PDB file of C-alpha atoms in Angstrom:
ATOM      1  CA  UNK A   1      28.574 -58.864 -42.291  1.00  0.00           C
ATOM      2  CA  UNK A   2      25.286 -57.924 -40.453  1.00  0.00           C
ATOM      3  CA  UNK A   3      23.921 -54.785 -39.140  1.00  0.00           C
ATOM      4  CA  UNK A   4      21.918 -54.485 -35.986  1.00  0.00           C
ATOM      5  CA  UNK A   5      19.048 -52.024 -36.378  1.00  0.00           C
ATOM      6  CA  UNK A   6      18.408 -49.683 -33.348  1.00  0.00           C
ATOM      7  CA  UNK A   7      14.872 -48.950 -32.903  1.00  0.00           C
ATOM      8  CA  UNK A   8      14.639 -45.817 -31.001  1.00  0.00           C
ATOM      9  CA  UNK A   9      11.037 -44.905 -30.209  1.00  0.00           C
ATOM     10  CA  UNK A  10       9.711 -41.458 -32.062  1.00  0.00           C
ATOM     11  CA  UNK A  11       9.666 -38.169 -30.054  1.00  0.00           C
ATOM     12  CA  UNK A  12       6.596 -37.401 -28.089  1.00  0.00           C
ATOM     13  CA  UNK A  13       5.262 -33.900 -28.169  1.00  0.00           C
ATOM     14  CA  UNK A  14       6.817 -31.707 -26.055  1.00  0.00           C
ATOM     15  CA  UNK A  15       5.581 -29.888 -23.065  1.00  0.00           C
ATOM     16  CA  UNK A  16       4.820 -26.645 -25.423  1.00  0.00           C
ATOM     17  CA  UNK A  17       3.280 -28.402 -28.366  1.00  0.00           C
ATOM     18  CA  UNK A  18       0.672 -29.945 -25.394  1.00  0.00           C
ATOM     19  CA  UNK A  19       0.263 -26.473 -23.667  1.00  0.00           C
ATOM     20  CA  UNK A  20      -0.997 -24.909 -27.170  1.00  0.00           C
ATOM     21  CA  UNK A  21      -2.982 -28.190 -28.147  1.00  0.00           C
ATOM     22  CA  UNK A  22      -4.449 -27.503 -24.619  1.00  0.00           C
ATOM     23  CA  UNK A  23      -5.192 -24.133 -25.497  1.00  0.00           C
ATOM     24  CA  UNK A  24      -7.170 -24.981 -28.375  1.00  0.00           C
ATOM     25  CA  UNK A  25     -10.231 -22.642 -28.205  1.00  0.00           C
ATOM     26  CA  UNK A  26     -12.967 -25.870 -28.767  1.00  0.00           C
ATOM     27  CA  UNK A  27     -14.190 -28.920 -26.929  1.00  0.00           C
ATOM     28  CA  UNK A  28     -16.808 -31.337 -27.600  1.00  0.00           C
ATOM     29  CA  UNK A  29     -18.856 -31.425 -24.158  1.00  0.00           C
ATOM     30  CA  UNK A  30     -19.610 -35.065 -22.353  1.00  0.00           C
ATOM     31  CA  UNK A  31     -20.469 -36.258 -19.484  1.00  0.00           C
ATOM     32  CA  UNK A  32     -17.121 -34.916 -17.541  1.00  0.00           C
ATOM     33  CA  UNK A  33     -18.462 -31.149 -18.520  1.00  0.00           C
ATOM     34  CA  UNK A  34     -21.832 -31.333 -17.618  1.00  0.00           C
ATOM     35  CA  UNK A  35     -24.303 -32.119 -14.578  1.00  0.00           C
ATOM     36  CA  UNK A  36     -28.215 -32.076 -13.779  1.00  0.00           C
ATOM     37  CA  UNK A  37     -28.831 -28.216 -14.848  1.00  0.00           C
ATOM     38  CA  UNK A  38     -26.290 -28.340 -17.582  1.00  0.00           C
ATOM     39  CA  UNK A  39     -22.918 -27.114 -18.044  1.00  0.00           C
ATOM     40  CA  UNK A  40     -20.872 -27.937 -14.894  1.00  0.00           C
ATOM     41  CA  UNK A  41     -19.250 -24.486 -12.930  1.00  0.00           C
ATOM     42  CA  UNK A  42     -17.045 -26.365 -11.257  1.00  0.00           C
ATOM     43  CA  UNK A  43     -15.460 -28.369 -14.267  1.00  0.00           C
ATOM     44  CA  UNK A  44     -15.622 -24.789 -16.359  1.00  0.00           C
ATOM     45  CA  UNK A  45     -13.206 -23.052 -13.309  1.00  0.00           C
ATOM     46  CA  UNK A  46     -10.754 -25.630 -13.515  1.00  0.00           C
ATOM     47  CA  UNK A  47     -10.621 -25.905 -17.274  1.00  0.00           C
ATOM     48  CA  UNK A  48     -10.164 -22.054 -17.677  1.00  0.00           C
ATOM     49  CA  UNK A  49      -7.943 -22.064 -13.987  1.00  0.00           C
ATOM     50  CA  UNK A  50      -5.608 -24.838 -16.156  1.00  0.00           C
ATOM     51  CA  UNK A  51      -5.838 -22.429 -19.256  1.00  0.00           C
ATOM     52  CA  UNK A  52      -4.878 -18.949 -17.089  1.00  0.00           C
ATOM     53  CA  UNK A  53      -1.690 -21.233 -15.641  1.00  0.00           C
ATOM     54  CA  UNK A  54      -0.932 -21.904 -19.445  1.00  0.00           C
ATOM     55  CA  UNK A  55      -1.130 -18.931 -20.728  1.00  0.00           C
ATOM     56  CA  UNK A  56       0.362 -17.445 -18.027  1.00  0.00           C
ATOM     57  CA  UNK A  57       3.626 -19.778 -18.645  1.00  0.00           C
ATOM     58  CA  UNK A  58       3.741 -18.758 -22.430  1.00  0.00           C
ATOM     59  CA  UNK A  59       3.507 -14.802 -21.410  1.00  0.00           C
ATOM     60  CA  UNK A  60       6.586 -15.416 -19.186  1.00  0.00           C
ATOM     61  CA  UNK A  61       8.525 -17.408 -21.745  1.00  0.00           C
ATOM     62  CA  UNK A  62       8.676 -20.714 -20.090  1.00  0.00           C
ATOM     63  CA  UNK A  63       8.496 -24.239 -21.440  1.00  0.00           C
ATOM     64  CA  UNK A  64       5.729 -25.170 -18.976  1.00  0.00           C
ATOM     65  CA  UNK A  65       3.507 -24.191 -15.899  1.00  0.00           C
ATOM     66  CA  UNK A  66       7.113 -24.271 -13.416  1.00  0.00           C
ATOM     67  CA  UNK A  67       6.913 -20.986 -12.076  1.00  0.00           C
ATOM     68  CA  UNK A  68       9.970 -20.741  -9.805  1.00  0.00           C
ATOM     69  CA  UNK A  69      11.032 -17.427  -7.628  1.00  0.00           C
ATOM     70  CA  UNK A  70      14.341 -15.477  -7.568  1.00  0.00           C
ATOM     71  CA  UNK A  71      15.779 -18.191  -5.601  1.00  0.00           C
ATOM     72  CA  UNK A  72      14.564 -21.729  -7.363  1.00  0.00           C
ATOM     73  CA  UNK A  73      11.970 -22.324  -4.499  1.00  0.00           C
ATOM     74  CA  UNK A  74       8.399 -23.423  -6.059  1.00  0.00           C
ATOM     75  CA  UNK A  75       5.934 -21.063  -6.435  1.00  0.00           C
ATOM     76  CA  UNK A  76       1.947 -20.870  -7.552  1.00  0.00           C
ATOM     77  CA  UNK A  77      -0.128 -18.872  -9.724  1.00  0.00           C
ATOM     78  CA  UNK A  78      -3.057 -18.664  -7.774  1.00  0.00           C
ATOM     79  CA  UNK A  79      -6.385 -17.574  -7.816  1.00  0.00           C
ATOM     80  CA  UNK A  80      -7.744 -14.441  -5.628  1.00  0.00           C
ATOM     81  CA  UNK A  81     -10.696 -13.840  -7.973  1.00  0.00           C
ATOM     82  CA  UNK A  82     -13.232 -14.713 -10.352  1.00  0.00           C
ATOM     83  CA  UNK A  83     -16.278 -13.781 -11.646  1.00  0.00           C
ATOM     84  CA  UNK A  84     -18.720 -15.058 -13.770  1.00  0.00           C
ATOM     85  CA  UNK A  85     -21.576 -13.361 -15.694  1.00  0.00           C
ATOM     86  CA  UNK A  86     -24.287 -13.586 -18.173  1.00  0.00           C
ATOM     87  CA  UNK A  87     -24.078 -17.426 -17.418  1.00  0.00           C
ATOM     88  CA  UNK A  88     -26.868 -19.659 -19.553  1.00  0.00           C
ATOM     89  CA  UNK A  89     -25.080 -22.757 -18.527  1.00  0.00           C
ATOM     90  CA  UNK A  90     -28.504 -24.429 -18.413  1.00  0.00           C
ATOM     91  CA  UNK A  91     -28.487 -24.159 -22.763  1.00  0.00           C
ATOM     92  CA  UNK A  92     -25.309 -26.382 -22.962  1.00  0.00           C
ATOM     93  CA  UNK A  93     -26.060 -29.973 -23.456  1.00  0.00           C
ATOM     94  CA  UNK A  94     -24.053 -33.292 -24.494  1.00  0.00           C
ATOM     95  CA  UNK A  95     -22.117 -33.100 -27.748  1.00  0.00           C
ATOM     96  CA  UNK A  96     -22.684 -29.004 -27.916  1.00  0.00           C
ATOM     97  CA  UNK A  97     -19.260 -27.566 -28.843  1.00  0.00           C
ATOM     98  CA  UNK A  98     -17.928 -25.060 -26.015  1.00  0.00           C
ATOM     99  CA  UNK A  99     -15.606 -22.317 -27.630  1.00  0.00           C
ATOM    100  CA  UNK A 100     -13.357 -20.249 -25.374  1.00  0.00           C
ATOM    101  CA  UNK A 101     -11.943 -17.060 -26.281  1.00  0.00           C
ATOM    102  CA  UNK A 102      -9.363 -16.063 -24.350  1.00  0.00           C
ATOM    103  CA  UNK A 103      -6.786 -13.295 -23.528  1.00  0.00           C
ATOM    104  CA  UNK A 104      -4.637 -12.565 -21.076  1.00  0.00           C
ATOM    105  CA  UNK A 105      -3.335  -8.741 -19.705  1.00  0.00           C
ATOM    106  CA  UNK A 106      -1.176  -7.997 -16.742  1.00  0.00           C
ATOM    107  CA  UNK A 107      -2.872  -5.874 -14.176  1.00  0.00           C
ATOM    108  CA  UNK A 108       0.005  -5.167 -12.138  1.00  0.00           C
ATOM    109  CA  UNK A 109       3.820  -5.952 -11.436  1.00  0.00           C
ATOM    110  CA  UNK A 110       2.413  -9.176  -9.167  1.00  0.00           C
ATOM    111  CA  UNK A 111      -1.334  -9.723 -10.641  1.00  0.00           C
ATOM    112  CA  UNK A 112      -2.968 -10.823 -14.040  1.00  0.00           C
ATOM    113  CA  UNK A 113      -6.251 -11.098 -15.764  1.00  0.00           C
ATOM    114  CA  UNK A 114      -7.307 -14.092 -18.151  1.00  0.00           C
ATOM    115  CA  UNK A 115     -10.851 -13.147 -19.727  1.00  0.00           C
ATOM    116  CA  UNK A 116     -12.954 -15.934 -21.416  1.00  0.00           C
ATOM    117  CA  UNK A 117     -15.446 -15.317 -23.897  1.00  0.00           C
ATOM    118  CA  UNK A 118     -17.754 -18.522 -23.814  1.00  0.00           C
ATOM    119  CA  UNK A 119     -20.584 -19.902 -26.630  1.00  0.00           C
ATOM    120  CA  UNK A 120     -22.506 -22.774 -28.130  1.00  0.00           C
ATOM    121  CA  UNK A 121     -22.922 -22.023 -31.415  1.00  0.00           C
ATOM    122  CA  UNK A 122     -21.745 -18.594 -31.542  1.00  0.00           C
ATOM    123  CA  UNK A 123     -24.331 -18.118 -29.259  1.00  0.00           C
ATOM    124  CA  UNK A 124     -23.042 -16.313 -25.847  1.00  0.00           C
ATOM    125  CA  UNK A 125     -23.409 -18.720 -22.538  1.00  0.00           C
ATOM    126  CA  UNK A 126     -20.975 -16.484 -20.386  1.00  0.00           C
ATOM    127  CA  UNK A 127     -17.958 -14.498 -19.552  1.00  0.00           C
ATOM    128  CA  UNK A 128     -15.332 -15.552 -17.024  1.00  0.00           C
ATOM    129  CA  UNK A 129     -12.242 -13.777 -15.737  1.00  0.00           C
ATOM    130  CA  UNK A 130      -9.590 -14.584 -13.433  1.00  0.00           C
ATOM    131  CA  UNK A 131      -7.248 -12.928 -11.350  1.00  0.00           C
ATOM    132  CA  UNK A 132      -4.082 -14.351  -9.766  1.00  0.00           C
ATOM    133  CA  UNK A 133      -0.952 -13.472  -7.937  1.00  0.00           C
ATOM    134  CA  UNK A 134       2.447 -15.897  -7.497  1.00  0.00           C
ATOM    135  CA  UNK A 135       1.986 -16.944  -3.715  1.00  0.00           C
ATOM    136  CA  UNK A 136       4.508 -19.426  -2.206  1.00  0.00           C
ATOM    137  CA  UNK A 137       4.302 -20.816   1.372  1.00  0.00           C
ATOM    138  CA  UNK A 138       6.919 -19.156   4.256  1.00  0.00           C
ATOM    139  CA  UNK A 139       6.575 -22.589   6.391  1.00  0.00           C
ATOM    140  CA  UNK A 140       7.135 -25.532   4.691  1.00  0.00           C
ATOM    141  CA  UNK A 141       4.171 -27.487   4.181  1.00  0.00           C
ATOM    142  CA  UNK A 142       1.904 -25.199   5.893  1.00  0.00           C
ATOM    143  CA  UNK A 143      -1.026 -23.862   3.938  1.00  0.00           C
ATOM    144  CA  UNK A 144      -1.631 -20.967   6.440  1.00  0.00           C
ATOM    145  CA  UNK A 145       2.004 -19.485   5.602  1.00  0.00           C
ATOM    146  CA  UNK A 146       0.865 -18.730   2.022  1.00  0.00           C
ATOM    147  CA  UNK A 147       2.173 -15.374   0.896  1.00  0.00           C
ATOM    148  CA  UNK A 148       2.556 -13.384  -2.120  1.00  0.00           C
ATOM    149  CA  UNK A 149       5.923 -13.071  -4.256  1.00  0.00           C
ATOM    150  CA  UNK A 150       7.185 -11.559  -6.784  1.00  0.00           C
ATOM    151  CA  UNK A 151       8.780 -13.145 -10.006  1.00  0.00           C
ATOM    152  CA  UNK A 152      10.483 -11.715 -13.177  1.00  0.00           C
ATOM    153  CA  UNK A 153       8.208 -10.031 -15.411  1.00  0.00           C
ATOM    154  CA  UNK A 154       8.812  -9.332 -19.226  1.00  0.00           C
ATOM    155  CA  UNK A 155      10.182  -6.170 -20.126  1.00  0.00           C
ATOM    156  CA  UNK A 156       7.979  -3.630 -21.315  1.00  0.00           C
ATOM    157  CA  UNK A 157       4.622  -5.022 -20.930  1.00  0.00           C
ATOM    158  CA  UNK A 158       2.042  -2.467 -19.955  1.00  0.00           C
ATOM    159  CA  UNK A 159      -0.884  -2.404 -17.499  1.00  0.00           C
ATOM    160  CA  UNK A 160      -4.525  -3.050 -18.095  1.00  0.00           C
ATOM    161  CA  UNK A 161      -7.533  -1.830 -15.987  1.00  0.00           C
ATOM    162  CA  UNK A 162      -9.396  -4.788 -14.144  1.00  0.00           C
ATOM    163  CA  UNK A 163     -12.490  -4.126 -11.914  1.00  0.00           C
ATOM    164  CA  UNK A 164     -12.284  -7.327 -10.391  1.00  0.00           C
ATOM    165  CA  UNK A 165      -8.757  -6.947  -9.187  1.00  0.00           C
ATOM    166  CA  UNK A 166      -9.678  -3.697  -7.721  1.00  0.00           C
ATOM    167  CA  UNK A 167     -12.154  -4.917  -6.273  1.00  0.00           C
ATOM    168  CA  UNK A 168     -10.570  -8.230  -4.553  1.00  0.00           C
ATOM    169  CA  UNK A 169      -8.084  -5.373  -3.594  1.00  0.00           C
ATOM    170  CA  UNK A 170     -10.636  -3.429  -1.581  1.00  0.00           C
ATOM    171  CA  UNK A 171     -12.630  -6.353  -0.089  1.00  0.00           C
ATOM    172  CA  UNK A 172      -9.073  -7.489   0.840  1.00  0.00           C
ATOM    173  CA  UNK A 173      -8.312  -4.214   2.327  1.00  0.00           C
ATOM    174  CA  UNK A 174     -12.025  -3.425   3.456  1.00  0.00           C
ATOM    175  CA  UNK A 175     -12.220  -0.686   1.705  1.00  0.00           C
ATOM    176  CA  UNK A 176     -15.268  -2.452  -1.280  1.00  0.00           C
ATOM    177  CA  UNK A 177     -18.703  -1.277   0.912  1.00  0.00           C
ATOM    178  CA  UNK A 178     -21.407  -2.823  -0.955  1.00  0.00           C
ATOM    179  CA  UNK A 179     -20.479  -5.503  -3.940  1.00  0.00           C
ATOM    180  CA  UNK A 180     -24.091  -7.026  -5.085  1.00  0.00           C
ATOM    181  CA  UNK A 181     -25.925  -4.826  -2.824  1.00  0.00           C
ATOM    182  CA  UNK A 182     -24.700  -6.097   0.155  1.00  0.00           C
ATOM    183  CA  UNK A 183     -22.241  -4.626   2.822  1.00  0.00           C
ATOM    184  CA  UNK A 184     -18.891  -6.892   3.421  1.00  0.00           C
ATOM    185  CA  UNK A 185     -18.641  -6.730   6.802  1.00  0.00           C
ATOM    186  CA  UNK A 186     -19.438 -10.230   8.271  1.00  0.00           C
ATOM    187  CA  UNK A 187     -22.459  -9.569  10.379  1.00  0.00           C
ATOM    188  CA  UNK A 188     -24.103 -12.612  12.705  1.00  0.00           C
ATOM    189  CA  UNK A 189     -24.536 -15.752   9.785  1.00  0.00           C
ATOM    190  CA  UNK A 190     -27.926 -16.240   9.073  1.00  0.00           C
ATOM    191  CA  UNK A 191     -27.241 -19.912   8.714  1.00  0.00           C
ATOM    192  CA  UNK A 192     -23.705 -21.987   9.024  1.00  0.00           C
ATOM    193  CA  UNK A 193     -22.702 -25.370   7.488  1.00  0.00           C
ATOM    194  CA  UNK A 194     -19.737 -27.364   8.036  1.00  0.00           C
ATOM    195  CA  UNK A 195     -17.804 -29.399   5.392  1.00  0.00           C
ATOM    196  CA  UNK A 196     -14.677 -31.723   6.191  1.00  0.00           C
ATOM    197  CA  UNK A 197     -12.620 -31.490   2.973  1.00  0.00           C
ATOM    198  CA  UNK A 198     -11.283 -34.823   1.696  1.00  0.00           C
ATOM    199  CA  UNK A 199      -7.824 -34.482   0.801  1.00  0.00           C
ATOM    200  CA  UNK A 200      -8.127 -36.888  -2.313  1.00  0.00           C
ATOM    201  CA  UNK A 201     -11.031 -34.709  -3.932  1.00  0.00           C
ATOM    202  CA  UNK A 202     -10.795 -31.192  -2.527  1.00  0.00           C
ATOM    203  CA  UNK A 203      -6.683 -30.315  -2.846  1.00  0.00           C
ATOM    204  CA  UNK A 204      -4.754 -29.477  -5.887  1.00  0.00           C
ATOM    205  CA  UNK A 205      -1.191 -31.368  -6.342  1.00  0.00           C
ATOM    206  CA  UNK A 206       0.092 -28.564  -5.185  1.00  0.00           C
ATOM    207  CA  UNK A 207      -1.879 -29.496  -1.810  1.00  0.00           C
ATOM    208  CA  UNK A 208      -3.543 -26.869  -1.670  1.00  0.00           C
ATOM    209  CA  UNK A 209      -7.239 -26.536  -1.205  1.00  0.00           C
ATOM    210  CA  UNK A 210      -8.344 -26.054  -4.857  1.00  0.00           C
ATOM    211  CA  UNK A 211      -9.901 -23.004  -5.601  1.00  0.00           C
ATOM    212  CA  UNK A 212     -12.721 -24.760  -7.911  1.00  0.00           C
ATOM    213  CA  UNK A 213     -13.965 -26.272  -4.747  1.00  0.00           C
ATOM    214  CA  UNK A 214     -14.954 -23.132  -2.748  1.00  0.00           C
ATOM    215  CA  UNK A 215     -17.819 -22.110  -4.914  1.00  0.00           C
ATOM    216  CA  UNK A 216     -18.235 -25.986  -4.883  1.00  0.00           C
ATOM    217  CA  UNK A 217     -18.671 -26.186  -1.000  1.00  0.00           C
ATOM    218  CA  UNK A 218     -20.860 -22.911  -1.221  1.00  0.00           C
ATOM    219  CA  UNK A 219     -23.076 -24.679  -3.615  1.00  0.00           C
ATOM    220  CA  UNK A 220     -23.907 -27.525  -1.447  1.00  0.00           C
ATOM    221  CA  UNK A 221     -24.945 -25.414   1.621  1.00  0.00           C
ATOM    222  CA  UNK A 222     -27.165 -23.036  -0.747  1.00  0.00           C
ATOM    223  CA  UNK A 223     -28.893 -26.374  -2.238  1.00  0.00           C
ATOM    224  CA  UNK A 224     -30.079 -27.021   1.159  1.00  0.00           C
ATOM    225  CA  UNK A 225     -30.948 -24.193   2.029  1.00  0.00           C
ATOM    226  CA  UNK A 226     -32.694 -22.925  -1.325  1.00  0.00           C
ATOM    227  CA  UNK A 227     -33.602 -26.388  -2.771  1.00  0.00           C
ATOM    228  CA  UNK A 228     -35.313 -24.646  -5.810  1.00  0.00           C
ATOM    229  CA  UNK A 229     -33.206 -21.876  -6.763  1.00  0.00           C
ATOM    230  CA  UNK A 230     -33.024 -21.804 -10.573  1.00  0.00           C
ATOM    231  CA  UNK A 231     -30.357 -21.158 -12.789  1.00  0.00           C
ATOM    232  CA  UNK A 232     -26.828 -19.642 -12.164  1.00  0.00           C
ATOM    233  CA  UNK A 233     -26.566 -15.771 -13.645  1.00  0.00           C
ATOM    234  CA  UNK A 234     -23.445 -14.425 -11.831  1.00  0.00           C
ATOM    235  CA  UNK A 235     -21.345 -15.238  -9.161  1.00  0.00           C
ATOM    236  CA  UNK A 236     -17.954 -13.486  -7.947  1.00  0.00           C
ATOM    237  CA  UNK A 237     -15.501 -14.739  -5.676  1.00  0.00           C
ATOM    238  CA  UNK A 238     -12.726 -13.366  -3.917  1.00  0.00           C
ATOM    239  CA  UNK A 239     -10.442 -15.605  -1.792  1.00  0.00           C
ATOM    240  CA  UNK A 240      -8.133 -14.870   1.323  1.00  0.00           C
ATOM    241  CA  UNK A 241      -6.819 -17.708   2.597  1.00  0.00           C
ATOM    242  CA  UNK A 242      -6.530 -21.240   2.681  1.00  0.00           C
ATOM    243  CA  UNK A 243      -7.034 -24.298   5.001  1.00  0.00           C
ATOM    244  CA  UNK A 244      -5.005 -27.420   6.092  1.00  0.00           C
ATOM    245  CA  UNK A 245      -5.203 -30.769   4.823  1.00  0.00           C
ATOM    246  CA  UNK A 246      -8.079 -32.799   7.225  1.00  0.00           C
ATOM    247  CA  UNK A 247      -8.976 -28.969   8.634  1.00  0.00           C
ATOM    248  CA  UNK A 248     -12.927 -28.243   9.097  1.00  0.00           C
ATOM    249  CA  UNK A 249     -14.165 -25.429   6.586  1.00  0.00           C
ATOM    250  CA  UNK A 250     -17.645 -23.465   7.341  1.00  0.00           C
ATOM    251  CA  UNK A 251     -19.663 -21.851   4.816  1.00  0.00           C
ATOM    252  CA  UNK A 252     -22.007 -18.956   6.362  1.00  0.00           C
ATOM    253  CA  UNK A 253     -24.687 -17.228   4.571  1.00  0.00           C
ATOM    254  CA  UNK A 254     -24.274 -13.578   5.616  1.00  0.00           C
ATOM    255  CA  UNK A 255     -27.182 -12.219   3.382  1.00  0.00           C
ATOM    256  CA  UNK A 256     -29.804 -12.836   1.052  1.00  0.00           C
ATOM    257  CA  UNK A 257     -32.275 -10.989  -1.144  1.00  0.00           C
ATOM    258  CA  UNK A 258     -35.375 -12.882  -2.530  1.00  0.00           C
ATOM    259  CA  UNK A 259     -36.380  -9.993  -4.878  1.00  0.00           C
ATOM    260  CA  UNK A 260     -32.989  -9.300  -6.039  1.00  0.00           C
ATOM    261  CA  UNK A 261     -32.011 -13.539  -6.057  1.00  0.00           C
ATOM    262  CA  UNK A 262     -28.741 -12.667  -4.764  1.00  0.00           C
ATOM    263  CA  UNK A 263     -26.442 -14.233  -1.836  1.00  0.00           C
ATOM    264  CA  UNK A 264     -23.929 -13.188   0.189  1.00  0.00           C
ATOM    265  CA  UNK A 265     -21.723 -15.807   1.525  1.00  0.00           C
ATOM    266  CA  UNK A 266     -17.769 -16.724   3.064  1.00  0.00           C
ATOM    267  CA  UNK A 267     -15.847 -19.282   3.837  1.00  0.00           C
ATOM    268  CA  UNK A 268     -13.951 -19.499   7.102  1.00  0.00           C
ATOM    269  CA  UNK A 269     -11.672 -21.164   9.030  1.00  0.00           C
ATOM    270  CA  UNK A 270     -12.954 -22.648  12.383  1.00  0.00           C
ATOM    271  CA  UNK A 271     -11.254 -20.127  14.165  1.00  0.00           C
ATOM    272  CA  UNK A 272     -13.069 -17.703  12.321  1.00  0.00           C
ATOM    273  CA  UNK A 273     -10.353 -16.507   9.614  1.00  0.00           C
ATOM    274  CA  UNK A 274     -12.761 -15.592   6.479  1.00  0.00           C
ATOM    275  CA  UNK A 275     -10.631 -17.450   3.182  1.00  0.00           C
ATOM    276  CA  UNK A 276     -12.942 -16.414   1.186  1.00  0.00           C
ATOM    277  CA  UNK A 277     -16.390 -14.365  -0.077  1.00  0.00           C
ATOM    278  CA  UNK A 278     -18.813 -15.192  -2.541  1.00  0.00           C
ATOM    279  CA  UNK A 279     -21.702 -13.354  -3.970  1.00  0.00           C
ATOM    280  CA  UNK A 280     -24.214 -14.966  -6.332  1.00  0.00           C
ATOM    281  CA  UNK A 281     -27.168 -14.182  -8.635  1.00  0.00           C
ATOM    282  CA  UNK A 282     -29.306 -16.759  -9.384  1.00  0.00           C
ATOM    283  CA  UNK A 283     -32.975 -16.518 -11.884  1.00  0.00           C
ATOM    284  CA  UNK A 284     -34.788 -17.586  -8.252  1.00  0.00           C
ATOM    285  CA  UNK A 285     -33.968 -17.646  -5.002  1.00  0.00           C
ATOM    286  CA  UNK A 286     -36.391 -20.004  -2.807  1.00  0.00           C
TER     287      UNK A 286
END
C-alpha cells in the first residue's frame, strides 16, 4: 500500500506583508533612482505617491490600495498637491542609501497629508509632502468627469493643520494671491510649449495622466528655455484637472524672477482649462 504525496506550493506573502516590506524606510539607490544632476524628482514622487497610497490603505484598515466608495464603484487617492523643499538631490549618488521617514495625518473628512523626511547618511537632502483627496470619474472612462468623493473614515481620528492643503484650497478657490512671490492669476504666457502625452509612458493604470509627469512635462519646457539653471531647491504643485488619453497638454511660463531663481508655471488643456500650477526655486535661473 502506497501513498501519493501532494506537493502543494508554499504561501506567498500576502498583499499586507508586501505593503509593509514596501514601506521599509531604506533603499539602496541605482540607476532607476537617479539621472544626470543626481537623485531623480520624478522617480522620488512616484516612490513616495506609491508610499502615501500605502499608507493610506493601512490608516483605513484595508488589505491593500482598493479604495472603493459607498457603493463598490472604484475610486482613487489622488494627488492635488505637493511640495518639495530644502532639496540637495544633486549630493545623492549610486549606491548612497535613501532613508524615508514618513507619517501620515488626516487634514480633513476628504483630504490627507503624508510628510517625508529624506537623507543620505543622516544627512538631510529634502522634505516632501503630499496631499490627496478620493476622486472617482462621473462618466465612465472620461478623465474630464473626475470628481471628489467621500469614503468611510475611521472613527475618532482628529485633524492636523497642513499649509499646503490650505493653500491648494485657495489657489483652487482663487483666493492664494501671491505663492513664491508671484500673483496666480494667469496673465499673457511669456512662453508656451506643447507636449503630446504618450499613453504607454505618461498614464497611471488607473489611466489617468500620472501626476509624477506634470512636474515632468514642466521640466522639459524650463530646460529649453533655461538650459543652465542649476540645482532644484523647491518646487510646489497644485493640480486641477486632468487630460484625455492622446489629448495635447501645454505648459506656459507665466512668470519668472532671475534674482529670486523662481518660476511660475501651469499646465492647461488646449481649450485653456489650467490642470495644474507649479512654482519652482532653483540655485540659478539662466
Amino acid at each position: 500500500m502506497s501513498a501519493a504525496l501532494l506537493d502543494f506550493p508554499p504561501a506567498g506573502p500576502s498583499a499586507r506583508d508586501l505593503m509593509e516590506r514596501a514601506l521599509d524606510p531604506h533603499i539602496l539607490l541605482g540607476m532607476p533612482h537617479l539621472n544626470g544632476n543626481g537623485l531623480s524628482e520624478t522617480w522620488l514622487m512616484k516612490e513616495l505617491g506609491h508610499r502615501h497610497w500605502l499608507m493610506l490603505a493601512c490608516h483605513l484598515g484595508l488589505d491593500n490600495a482598493d479604495f472603493r466608495t459607498a457603493n463598490g464603484e472604484e475610486a482613487y487617492a489622488a494627488i492635488c498637491a505637493t511640495s518639495l523643499t530644502d532639496a540637495r538631490f544633486d549630493m545623492v549618488q549610486a549606491n548612497d542609501i535613501l532613508t524615508i521617514h514618513s507619517r501620515l495625518s488626516a487634514v480633513s473628512r476628504t483630504r490627507t497629508s503624508t510628510r517625508h523626511e529624506l537623507s543620505i547618511h543622516g544627512r538631510s537632502v529634502g522634505a516632501v509632502e503630499l496631499i490627496s483627496t478620493f476622486v472617482h470619474r462621473t462618466i465612465k472612462d472620461n478623465n474630464h468627469s473626475i470628481a471628489r468623493v467621500t469614503l468611510p473614515e475611521p472613527q475618532g481620528q482628529r485633524f492636523q493643520p497642513s499649509l499646503l492643503a490650505q493653500n491648494a484650497a485657495d489657489i483652487r478657490n482663487g483666493r492664494l494671491a501671491t505663492p513664491f512671490g508671484f500673483p496666480v492669476p494667469a496673465n499673457k504666457a511669456l512662453r508656451t510649449f506643447r507636449f503630446d502625452p504618450s499613453a504607454s509612458q505618461e498614464f497611471n493604470g488607473a489611466g489617468l495622466f500620472y501626476f509624477a509627469e506634470y512636474q515632468a512635462l514642466a521640466d522639459r519646457a524650463l530646460e529649453n528655455w533655461f538650459p543652465r539653471k542649476g540645482s532644484l531647491v523647491r518646487k510646489d504643485v497644485f493640480f486641477l484637472g486632468n487630460i484625455e488619453q492622446n489629448e495635447s497638454v501645454f505648459f506656459d511660463l507665466i512668470d519668472f524672477s532671475d534674482e529670486q531663481r523662481t518660476v511660475h508655471g501651469q499646465l492647461r488643456r488646449e481649450n485653456g482649462k489650467v490642470i495644474a500650477k507649479i512654482f519652482g526655486t532653483w540655485t540659478c535661473l539662466r
